mmCIF file of C-alpha atoms in Angstrom:
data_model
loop_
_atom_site.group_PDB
_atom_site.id
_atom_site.type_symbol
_atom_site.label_atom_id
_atom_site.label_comp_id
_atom_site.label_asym_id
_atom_site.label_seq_id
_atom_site.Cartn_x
_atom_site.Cartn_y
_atom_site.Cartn_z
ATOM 1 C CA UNK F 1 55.969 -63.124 -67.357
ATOM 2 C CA UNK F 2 54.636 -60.124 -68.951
ATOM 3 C CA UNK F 3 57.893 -56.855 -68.550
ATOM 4 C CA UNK F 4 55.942 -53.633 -66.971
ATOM 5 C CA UNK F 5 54.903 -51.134 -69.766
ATOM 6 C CA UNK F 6 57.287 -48.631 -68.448
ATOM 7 C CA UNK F 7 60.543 -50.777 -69.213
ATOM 8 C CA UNK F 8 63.395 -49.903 -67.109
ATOM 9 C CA UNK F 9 66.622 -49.884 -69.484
ATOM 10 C CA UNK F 10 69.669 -51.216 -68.739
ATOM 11 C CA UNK F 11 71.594 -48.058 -66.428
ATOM 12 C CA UNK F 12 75.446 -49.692 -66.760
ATOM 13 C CA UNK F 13 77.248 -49.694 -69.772
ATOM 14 C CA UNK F 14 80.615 -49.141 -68.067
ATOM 15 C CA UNK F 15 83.949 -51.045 -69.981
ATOM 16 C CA UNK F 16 85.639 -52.071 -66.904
ATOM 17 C CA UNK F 17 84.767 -51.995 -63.150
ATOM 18 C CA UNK F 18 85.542 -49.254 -61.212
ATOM 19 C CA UNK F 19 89.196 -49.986 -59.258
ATOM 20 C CA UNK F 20 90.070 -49.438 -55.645
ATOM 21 C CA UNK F 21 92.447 -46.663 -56.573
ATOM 22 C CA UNK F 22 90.116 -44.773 -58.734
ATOM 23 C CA UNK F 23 87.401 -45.075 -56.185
ATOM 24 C CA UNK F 24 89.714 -43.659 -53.174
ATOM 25 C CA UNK F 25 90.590 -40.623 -55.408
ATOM 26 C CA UNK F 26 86.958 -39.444 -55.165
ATOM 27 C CA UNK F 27 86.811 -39.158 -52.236
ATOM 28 C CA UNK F 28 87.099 -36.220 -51.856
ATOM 29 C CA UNK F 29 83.984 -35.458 -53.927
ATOM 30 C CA UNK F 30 81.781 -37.880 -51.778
ATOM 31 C CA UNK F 31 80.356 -35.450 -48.218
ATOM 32 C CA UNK F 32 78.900 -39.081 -46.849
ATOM 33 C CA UNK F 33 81.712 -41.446 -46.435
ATOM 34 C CA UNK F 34 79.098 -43.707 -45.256
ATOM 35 C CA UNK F 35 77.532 -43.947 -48.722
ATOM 36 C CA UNK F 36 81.209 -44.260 -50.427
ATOM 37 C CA UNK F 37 80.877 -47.243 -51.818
ATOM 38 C CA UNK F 38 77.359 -46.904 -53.177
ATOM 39 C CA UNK F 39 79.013 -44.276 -55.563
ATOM 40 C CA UNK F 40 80.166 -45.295 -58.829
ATOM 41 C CA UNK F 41 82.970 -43.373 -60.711
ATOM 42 C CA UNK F 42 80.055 -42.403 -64.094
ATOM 43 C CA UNK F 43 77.046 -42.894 -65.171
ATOM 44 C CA UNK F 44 74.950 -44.261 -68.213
ATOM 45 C CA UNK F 45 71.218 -43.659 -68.925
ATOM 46 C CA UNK F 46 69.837 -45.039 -72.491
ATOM 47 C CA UNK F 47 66.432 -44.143 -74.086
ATOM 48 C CA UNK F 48 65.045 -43.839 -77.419
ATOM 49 C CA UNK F 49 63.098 -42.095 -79.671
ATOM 50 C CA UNK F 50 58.969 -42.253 -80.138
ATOM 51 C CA UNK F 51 56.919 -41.562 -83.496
ATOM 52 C CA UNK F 52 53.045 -40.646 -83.282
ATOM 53 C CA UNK F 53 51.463 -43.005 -85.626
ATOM 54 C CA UNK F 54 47.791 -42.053 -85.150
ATOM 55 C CA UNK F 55 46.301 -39.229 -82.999
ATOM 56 C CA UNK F 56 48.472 -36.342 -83.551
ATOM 57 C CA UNK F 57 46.446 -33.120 -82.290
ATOM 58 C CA UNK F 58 43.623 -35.298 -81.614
ATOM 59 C CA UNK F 59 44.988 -36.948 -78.500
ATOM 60 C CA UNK F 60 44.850 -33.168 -76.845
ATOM 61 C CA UNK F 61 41.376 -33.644 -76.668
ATOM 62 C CA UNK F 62 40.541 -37.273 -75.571
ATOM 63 C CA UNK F 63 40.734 -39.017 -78.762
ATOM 64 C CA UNK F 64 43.172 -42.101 -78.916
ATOM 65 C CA UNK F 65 46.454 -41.703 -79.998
ATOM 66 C CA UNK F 66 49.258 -44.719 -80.875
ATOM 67 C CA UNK F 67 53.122 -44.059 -80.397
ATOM 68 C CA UNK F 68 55.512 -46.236 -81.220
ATOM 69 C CA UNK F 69 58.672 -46.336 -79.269
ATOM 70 C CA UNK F 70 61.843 -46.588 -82.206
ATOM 71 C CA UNK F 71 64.460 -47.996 -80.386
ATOM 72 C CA UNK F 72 66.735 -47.916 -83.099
ATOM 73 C CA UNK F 73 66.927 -44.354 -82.712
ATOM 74 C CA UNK F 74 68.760 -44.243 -79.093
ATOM 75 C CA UNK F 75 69.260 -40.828 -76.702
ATOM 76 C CA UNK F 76 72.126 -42.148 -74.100
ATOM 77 C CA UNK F 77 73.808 -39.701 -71.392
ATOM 78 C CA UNK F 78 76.484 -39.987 -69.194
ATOM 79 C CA UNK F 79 77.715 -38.240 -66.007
ATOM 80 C CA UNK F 80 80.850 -38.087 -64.406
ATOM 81 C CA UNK F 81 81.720 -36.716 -60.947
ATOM 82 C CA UNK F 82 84.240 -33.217 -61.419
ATOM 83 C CA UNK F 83 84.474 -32.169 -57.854
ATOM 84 C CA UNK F 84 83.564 -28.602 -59.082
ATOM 85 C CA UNK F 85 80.925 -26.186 -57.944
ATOM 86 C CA UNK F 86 78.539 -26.367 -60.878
ATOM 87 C CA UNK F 87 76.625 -29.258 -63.262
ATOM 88 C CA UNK F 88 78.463 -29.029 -66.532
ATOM 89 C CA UNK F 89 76.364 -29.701 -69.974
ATOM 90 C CA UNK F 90 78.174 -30.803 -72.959
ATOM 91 C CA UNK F 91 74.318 -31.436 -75.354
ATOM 92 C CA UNK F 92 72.995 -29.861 -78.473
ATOM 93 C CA UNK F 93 76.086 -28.220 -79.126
ATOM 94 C CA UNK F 94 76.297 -26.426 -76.077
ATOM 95 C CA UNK F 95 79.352 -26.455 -73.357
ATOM 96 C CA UNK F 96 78.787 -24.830 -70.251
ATOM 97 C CA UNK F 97 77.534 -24.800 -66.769
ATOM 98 C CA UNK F 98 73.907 -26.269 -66.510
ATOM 99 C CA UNK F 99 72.172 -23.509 -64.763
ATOM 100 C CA UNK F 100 72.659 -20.944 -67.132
ATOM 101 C CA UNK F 101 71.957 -23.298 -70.255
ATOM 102 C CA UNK F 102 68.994 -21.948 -70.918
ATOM 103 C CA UNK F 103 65.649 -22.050 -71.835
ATOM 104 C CA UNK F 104 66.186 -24.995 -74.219
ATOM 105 C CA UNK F 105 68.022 -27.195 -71.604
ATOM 106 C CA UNK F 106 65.423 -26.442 -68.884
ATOM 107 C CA UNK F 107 64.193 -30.369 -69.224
ATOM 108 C CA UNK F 108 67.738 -31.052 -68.650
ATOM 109 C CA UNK F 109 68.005 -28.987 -65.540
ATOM 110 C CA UNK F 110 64.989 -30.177 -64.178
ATOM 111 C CA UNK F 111 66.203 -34.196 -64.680
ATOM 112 C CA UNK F 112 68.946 -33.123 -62.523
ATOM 113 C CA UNK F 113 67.218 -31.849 -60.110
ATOM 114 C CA UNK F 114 64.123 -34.958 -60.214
ATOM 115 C CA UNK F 115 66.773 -37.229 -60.063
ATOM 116 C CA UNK F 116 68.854 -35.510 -56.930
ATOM 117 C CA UNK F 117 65.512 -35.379 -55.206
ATOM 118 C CA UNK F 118 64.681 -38.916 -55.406
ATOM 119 C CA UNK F 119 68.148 -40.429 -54.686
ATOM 120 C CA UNK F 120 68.193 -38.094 -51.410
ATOM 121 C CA UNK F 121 71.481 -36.635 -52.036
ATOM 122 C CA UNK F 122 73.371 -33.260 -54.450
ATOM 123 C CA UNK F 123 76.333 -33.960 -52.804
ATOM 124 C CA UNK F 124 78.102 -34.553 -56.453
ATOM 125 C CA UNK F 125 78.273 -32.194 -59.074
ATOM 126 C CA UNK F 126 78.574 -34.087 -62.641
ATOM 127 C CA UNK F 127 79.786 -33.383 -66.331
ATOM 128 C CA UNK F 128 76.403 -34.071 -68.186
ATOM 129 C CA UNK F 129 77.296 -35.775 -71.691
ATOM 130 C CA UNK F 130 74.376 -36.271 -74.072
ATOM 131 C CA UNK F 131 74.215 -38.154 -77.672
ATOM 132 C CA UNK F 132 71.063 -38.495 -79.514
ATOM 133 C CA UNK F 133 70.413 -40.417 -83.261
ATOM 134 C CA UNK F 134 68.211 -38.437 -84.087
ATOM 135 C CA UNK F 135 67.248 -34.570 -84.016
ATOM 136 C CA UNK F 136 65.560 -32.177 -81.544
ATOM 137 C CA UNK F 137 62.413 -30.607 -82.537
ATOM 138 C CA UNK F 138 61.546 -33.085 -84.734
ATOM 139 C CA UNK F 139 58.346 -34.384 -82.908
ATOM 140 C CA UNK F 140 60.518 -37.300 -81.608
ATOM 141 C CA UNK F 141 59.900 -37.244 -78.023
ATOM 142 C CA UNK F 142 64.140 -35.771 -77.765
ATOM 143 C CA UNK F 143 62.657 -33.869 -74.562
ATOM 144 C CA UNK F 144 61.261 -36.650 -72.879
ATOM 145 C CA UNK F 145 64.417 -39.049 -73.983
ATOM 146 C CA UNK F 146 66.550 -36.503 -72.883
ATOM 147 C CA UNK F 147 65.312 -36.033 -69.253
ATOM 148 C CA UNK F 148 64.860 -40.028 -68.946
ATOM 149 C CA UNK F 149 68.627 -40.665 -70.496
ATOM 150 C CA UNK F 150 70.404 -38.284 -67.667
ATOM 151 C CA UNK F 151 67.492 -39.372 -64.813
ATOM 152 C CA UNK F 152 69.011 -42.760 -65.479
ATOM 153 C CA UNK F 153 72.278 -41.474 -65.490
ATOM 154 C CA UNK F 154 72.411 -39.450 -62.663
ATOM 155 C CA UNK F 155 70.930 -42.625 -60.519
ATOM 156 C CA UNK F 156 73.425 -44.695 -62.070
ATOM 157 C CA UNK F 157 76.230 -42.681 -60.667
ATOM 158 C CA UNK F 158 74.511 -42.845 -57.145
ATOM 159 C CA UNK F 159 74.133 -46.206 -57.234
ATOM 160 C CA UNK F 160 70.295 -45.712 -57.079
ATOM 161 C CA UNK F 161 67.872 -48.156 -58.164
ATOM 162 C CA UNK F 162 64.143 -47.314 -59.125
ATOM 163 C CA UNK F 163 61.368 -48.824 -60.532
ATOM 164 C CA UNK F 164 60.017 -48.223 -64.041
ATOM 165 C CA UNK F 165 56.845 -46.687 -62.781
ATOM 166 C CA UNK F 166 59.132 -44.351 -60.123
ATOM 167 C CA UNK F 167 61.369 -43.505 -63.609
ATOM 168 C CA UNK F 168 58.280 -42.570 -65.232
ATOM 169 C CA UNK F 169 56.997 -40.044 -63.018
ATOM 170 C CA UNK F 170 60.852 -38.643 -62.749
ATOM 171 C CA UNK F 171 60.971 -38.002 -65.752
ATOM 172 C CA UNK F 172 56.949 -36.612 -66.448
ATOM 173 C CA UNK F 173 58.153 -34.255 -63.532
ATOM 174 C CA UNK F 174 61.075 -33.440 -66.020
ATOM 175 C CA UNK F 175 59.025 -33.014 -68.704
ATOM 176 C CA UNK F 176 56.704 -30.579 -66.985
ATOM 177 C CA UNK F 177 59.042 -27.810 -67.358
ATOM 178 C CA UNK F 178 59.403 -28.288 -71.136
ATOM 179 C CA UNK F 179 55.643 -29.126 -71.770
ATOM 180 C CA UNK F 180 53.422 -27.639 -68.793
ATOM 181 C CA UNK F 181 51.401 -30.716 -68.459
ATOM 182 C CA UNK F 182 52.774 -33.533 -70.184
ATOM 183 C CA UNK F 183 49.960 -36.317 -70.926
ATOM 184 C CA UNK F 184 52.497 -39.230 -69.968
ATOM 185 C CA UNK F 185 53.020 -40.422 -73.649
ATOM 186 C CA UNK F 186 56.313 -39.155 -74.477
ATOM 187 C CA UNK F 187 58.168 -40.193 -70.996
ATOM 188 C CA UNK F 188 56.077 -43.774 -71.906
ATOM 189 C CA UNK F 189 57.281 -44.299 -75.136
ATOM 190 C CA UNK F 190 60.809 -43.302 -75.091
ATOM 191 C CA UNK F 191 61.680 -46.141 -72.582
ATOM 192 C CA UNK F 192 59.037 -48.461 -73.723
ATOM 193 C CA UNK F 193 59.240 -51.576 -76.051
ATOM 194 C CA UNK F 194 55.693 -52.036 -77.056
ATOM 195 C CA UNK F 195 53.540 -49.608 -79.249
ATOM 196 C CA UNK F 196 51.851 -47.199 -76.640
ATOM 197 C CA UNK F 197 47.752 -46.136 -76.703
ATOM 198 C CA UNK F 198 46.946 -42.904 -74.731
ATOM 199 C CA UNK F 199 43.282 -42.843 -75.000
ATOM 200 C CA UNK F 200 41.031 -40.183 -72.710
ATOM 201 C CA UNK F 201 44.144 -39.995 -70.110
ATOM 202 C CA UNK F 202 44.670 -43.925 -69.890
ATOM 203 C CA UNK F 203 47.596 -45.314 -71.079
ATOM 204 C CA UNK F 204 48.226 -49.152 -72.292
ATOM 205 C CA UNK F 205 50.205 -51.127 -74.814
ATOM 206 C CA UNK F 206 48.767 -52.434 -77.781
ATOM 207 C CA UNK F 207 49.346 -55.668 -79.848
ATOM 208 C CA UNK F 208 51.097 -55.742 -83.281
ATOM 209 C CA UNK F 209 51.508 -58.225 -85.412
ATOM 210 C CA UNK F 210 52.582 -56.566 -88.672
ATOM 211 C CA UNK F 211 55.457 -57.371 -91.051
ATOM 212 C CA UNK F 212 55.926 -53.903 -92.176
ATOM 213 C CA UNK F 213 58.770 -51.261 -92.188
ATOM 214 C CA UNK F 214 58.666 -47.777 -90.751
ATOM 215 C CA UNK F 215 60.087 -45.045 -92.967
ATOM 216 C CA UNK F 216 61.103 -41.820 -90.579
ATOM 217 C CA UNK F 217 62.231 -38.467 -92.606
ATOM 218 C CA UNK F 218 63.164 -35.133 -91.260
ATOM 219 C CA UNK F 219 62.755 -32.336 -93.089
ATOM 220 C CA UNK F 220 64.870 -30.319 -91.591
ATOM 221 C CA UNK F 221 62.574 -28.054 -90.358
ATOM 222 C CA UNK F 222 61.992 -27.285 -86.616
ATOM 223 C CA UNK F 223 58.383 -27.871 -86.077
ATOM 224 C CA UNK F 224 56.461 -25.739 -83.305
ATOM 225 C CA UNK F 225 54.325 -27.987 -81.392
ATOM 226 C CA UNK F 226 53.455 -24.812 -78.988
ATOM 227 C CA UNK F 227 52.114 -23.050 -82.068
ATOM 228 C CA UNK F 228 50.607 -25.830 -83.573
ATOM 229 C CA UNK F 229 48.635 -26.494 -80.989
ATOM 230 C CA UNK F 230 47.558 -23.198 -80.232
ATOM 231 C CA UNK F 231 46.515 -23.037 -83.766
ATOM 232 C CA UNK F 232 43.723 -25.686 -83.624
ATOM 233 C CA UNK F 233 42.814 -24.713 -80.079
ATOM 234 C CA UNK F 234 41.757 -21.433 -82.284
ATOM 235 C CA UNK F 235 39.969 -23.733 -84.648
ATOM 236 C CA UNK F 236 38.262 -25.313 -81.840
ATOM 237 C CA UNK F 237 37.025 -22.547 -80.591
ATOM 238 C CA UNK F 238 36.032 -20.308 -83.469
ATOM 239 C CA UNK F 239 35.544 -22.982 -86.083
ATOM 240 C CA UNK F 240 33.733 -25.350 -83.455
ATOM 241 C CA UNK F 241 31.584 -27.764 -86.015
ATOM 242 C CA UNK F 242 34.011 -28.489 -88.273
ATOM 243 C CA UNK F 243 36.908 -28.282 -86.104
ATOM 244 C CA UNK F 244 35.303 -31.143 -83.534
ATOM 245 C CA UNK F 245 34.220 -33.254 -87.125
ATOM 246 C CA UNK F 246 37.430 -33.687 -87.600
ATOM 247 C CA UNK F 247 38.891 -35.082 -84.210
ATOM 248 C CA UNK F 248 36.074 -37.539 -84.465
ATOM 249 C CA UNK F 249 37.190 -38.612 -87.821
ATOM 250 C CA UNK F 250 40.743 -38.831 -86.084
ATOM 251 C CA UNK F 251 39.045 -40.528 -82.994
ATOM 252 C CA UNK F 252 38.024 -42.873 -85.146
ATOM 253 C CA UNK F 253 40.925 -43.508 -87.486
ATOM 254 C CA UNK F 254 43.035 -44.099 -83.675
ATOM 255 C CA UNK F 255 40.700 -47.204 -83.285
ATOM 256 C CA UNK F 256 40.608 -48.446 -86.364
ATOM 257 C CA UNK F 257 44.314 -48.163 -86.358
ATOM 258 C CA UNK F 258 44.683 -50.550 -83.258
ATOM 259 C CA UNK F 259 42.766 -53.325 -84.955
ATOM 260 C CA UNK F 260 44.767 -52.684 -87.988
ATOM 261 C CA UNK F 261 47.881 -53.477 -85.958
ATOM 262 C CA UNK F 262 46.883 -56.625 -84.101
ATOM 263 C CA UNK F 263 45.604 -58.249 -87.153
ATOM 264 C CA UNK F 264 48.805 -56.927 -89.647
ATOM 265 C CA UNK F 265 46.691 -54.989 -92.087
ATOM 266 C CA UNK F 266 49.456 -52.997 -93.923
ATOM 267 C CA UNK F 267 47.419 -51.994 -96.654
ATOM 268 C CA UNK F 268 44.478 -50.401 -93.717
ATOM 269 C CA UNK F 269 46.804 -49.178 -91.465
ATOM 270 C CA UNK F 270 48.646 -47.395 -95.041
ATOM 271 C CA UNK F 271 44.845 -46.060 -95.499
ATOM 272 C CA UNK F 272 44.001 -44.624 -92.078
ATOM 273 C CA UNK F 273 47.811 -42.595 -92.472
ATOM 274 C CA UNK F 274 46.775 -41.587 -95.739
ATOM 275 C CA UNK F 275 43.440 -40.319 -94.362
ATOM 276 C CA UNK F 276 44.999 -38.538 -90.758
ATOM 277 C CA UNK F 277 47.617 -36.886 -93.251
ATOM 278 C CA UNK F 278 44.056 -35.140 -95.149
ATOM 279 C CA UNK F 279 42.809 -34.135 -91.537
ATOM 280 C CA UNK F 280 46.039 -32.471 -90.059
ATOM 281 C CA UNK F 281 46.410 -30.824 -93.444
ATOM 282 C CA UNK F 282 42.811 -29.919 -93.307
ATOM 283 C CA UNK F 283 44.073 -28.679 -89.277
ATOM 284 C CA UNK F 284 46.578 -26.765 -91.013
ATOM 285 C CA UNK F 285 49.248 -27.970 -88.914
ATOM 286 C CA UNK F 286 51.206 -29.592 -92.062
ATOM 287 C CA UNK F 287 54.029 -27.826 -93.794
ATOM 288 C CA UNK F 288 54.326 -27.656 -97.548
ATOM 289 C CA UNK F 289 57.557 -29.752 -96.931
ATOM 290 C CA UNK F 290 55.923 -32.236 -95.753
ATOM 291 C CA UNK F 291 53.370 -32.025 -98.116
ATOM 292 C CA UNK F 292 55.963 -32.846 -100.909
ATOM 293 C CA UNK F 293 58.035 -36.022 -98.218
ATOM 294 C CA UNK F 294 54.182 -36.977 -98.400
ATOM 295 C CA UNK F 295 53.380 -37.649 -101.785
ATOM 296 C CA UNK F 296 56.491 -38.584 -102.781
ATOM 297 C CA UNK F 297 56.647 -41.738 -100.308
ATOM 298 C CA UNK F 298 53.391 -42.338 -101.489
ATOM 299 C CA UNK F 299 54.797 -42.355 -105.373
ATOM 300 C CA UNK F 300 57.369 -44.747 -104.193
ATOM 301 C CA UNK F 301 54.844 -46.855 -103.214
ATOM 302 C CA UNK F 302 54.382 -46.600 -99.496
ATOM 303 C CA UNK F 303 50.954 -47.729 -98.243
ATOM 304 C CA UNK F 304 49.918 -44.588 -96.068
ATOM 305 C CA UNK F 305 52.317 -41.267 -95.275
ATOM 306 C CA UNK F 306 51.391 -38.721 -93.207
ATOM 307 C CA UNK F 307 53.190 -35.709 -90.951
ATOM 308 C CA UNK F 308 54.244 -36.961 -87.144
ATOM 309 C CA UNK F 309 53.799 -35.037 -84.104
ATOM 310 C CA UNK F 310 52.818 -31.038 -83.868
ATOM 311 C CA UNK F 311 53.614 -30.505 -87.627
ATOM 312 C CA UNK F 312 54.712 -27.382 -88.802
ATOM 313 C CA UNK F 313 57.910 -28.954 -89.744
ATOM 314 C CA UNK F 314 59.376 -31.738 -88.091
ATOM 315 C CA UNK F 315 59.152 -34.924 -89.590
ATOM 316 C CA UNK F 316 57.141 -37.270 -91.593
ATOM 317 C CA UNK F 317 56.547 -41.375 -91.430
ATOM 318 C CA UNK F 318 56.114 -43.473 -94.459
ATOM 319 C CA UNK F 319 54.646 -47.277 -93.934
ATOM 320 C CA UNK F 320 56.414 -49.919 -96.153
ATOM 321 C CA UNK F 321 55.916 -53.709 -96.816
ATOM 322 C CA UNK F 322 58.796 -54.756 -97.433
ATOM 323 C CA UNK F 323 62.221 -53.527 -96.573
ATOM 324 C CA UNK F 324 62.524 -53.407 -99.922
ATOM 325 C CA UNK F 325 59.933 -51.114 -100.580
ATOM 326 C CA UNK F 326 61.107 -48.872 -97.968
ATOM 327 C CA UNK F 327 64.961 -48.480 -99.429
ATOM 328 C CA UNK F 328 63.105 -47.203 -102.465
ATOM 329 C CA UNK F 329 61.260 -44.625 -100.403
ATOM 330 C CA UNK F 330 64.340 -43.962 -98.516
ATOM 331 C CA UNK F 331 66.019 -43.141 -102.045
ATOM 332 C CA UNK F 332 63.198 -40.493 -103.450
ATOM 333 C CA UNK F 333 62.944 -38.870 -99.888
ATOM 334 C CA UNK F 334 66.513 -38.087 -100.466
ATOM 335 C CA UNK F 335 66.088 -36.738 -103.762
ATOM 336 C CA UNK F 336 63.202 -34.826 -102.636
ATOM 337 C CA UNK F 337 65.499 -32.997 -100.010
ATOM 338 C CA UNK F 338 65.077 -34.960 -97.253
ATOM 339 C CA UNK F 339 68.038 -34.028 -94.339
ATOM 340 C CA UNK F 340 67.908 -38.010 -92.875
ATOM 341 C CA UNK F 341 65.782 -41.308 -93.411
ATOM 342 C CA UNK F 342 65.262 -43.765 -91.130
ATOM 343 C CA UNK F 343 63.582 -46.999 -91.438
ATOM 344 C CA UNK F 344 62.429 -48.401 -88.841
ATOM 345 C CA UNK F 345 61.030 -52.341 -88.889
ATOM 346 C CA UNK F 346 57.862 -53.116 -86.818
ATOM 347 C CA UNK F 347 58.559 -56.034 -84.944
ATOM 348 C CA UNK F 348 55.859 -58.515 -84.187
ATOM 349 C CA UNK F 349 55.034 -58.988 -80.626
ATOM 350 C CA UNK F 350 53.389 -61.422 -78.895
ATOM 351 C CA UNK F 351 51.014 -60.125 -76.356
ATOM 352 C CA UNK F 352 49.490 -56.708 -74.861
ATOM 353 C CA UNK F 353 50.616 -56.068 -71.521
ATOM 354 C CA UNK F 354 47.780 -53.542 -70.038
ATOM 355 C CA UNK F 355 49.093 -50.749 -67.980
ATOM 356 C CA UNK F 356 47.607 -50.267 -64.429
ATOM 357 C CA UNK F 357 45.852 -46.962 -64.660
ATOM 358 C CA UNK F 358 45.574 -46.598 -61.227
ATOM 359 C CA UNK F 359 49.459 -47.103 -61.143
ATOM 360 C CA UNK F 360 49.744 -44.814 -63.518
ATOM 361 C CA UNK F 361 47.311 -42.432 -62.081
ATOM 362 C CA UNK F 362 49.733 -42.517 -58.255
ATOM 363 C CA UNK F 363 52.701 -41.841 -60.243
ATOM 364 C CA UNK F 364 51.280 -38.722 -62.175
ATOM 365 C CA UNK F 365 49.725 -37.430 -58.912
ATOM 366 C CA UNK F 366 53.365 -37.615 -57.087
ATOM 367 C CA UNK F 367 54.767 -35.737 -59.996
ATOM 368 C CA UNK F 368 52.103 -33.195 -59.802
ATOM 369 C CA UNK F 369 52.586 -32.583 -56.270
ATOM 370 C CA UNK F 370 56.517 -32.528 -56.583
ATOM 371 C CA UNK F 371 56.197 -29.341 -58.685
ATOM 372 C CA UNK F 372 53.613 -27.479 -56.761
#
């Protein structure tokens, strides 16, 4: 049987079960005794980080975009139960009570809050622990993996159970507060195991069957996805000819793309990167950074490189043929001043599992109508 496109990841990772004694010594945390013992002592979300390999910019205006979900790059959380008055947040390098974390844990704050709502109950306030393998404000969907890794978390600890599609719109509802009106992709992708199409508002997997190796750098810049996209909605509207020529170039590059995938064509796939990289530059949306991470993957003899996500910083992703290939990459990145490298294989897998757009249409409706 096909797994749903919104995989639900595994929400216990706990060494030992929790004992009698240590369960009667929170009790006086717990205001319904009834629900005692559908409290656990912690709890453990896990979710991962997402690359855009095609679309970037485009997808804001209906074009297709593909993400692929890296889950070798994992965001985990964990909760415990304090018995004091406030949500404590130990993320980021930050150590203090939630609700006056700030602007930059607002996702965070809002997971809580998704999460409380749905389980029925804030009769628990936790100490909020989160890890991440990779950077923030890199363009790799930390935001979304964030609020999923503590939404998991937080219905760990309750003993709460939900279904990928309800963990999906928990977390979109998280993500509103970070993105204003998140198209889906990110709070897809970071819990998904299949590469991820967002095309004109749908949302499916798609098929690969490619022996190939995914080179991630960071360059160690913070990339503004706010300002970048501002910056070709000015394009758009000022610069309307040339501006729209080029999404339908990148329109087009997102379907070709797919195909390239399903049938393994490293060497197309390489090309259609190469190309995108041209357009976003073209966008201005590129950093001379990234510019350099570019070319010099390219010199070590990647088959396509291009900028991932808003741009103006962030990171960069390098396709390789061989793992071989992409330790060499790795090496020059480095030399060229690259902060971390990750490579990333692309797994082969067998079929596409199509989401259920009207599924997925219910669950973004609920979250819309949560926040109003």
């Amino acid at each position: 049987m096909a797994e749903s496109l919104h995989e639900q990841t595994p929400q216990r990772k706990h060494e030992h079960a929790d004992s009698q004694d240590t369960r009667e010594s929170r009790a006086a945390y717990i205001s319904d005794a009834h629900e005692f013992d559908r409290v656990y002592l912690s709890g453990y979300g896990e979710t991962w980080a997402k690359t855009i390999l095609i679309g970037d910019h485009s997808a804001v205006y209906g074009y297709p975009a593909i993400a692929l979900p890296l889950q070798s790059l994992k965001m985990r959380a964990w909760v415990t139960p304090t018995g004091g008055k406030e949500h404590i947040l130990h993320a980021l390098g930050y150590e203090g009570e939630l609700k006056v974390s700030g602007k930059r844990f607002a996702g965070i704050r809002r997971a809580v809050q998704v999460a409380e709502s749905f389980v029925g109950r804030s009769s628990l306030t936790f100490d909020i622990v989160t890890s991440a393998d990779f950077p923030a404000e890199r363009g790799l969907g930390s935001s979304a993996a964030a609020a999923g890794a503590v939404i998991r978390a937080v219905l760990d600890a309750y003993g709460k159970t939900a279904t990928p599609d309800e963990l999906f719109g928990l977390t979109n509802g998280a993500e509103i507060i970070t993105h204003g009106h998140p198209s889906g992709l990110d709070s897809v992708t970071t819990c998904a195991s299949d590469p991820i199409l967002l095309d004109h508002g749908a949302i499916s997997t798609v098929n690969m069957d490619i022996p190939a190796y995914l080179v991630i750098a960071d360059s160690g810049i913070s990339g503004s996805t706010r300002e970048a996209v501002s910056g070709v909605r000015h394009r758009y509207e000022h610069e309307f000819e040339n501006t729209k020529s080029i999404l339908d170039n990148m329109g087009s590059l997102g379907r070709q793309a797919v195909v390239d995938l399903a049938r393994g064509d490293i060497d197309g796939l390489g090309e259609r990167m190469n190309q995108a990289q041209q357009m976003l530059m073209q966008l201005a949306v590129s950093h001379p950074t990234l510019d350099l991470l570019v070319e010099t993957a390219r010199s070590a003899g990647a088959a396509g490189a291009k900028l991932t996500g808003g741009g103006l910083g962030g990171c960069m992703i390098a396709l390789a043929s061989t793992q071989v290939v992409a330790e060499s990459i790795r090496e020059h990145l480095y030399e060229q001043g690259a902060k971390s490298v990750w490579i990333h294989p692309l797994r082969t897998y067998p079929e596409s599992v199509k989401h259920d757009e009207e599924g997925y249409t219910s669950a973004r409706s609920r979250t819309d109508e949560r926040i109003r």
